[in-house]
Amino acid sequence: MSSAPISIEPAEIEAIKAQALKAISEAKNLDELKEIKIAHVGDRSPIAKANQSLGQVSMEQRATTGKLIGTARANINQAFDDRERDLILARDTKALVEEKVDVTLPVNRRHKGALHPLTSLRHEIEDLFVGLGYQVAEGPELESSWLNFDALNIPQDHPARSMQDTFFIEPLDAGLVLRTHTSPVQVRTMLENEPPIYVICPGRTYRSDELDATHTPVFNQVEGLVIDKGITMADLKGTLDLFAARIFGPDVTTRIRPSFFPFTEPSAEVDFFYNGRWVEWGGCGMVNHKVLEACGIDSKIYTGFAFGMGLERTLMVRNGITDMHDIVEGDLRFSRQFGTGTR
Ligand code: DAH
C-alpha cells in the first residue's frame, strides 16, 4: 500500500521548534519540565512525529527536510538538558539555604535519664550471683518486727535490738518496723521455699541515724543466703572471695574474723584487702540452727551460710567517695563522674 508523498514545510518545523523552546524556557520547576518533556521532547511530541513521517516525504525533499528536523530536534534536546541542569542547581541551592542548621542556636538541654551509681552497683552484684545460679529475692521495707528480729533469734530484750536504731511504726502494737537490715528476707525465703536455696536479697534498709559523711538513715544492703546439704564455712569464704574479686578487682581477697550475730553460729565479720589496708565489709556466718528450725528446715539434713553488707559503703570504698552526702543528695555532677547521664 502506497500513498501520495507528503511535504513538510520548513516553516512548520520552525514553528514546532519555537513552541518547544518557549515551553522549555518557561518551565518554572522540575515537575513542570517533566510535563514539557512528554509534550515537546518525547516519542509522541510533534518533532518526533514529524521525524516519523519523513518516510512519506518525496525522495527529492527527504534529505533536506530530514536535516531540518534533525537540527531542530538537537536544538530542542539541548535546550531541555540546559534547562534541566539549571533547575536542579536552583533546587539544590534553595535547599542548602532553607535547610541550613544554625549551629549557634542553644542545644536541647533536657537530660537523658541514667542509673544512679548505687543502682548500677546493685545490678553488677545481681549479675554476678545470677551467673552463679542464685535467685534475686525481695521483701517489703515495712516489715513485721517478728521477721526483722524474732525469727532471726533476736528476742525482745536482746541488746542487738537496740543496737539497730529501729524506726518503729505506730501504733506500736501492730508490730511493724522499717526493716533495719535485709536479713528478714532470708526468713521469708526459707519459709516459702524448700532447700536447696541460693538467693541474694538486695534492698533498702532504715536506721535512725543522722545523715553525715559516713551514715545515712536510708541505706542499702545486699544479703546472701545458701541452704543445701553439706554447706560449710569454706563455701562461704570462697563465695566472699569471688564476690570481692568481681567488685573490687581480681587481686582482692577477704578475711573473716570471729564475731557475733544472733542469726549465725559461728558468726564472723568479713573484711577485704584494698589499696594496702583491710576494710570492714559486712557480717556473715553459718545460719543458726535455731533460725533453720524456726523456718521449718531440718538442721540435721541442711546447713547454710549467710552474709550481709552495705552497698553505700561498698561503693564508697571502691570508688573513693569520702562523703555519704554525695551518694544521697542526687547532684547530677556526681552521677556524671560515673559515666552515667549526658550533658
Ligand atoms: N544483718 C546484719 C546487719 O545488718 C548483717 C549480717 C550479718 C547479715 C551476718 C548476715 C549475716 O546475713 O550472716 O548488721
PDB file of C-alpha atoms in Angstrom, residues 158-166:
ATOM      1  CA  HIS A 158      18.316  -8.668 123.270  1.00  0.00           C
ATOM      2  CA  PRO A 159      20.836  -5.787 123.130  1.00  0.00           C
ATOM      3  CA  ALA A 160      21.165  -6.306 119.366  1.00  0.00           C
ATOM      4  CA  ARG A 161      17.671  -4.879 119.025  1.00  0.00           C
ATOM      5  CA  SER A 162      18.625  -1.526 120.457  1.00  0.00           C
ATOM      6  CA  MET A 163      21.905  -1.615 118.521  1.00  0.00           C
ATOM      7  CA  GLN A 164      19.894  -1.382 115.358  1.00  0.00           C
ATOM      8  CA  ASP A 165      18.360   2.068 115.977  1.00  0.00           C
ATOM      9  CA  THR A 166      14.997   0.966 114.746  1.00  0.00           C
TER      10      THR A 166
END
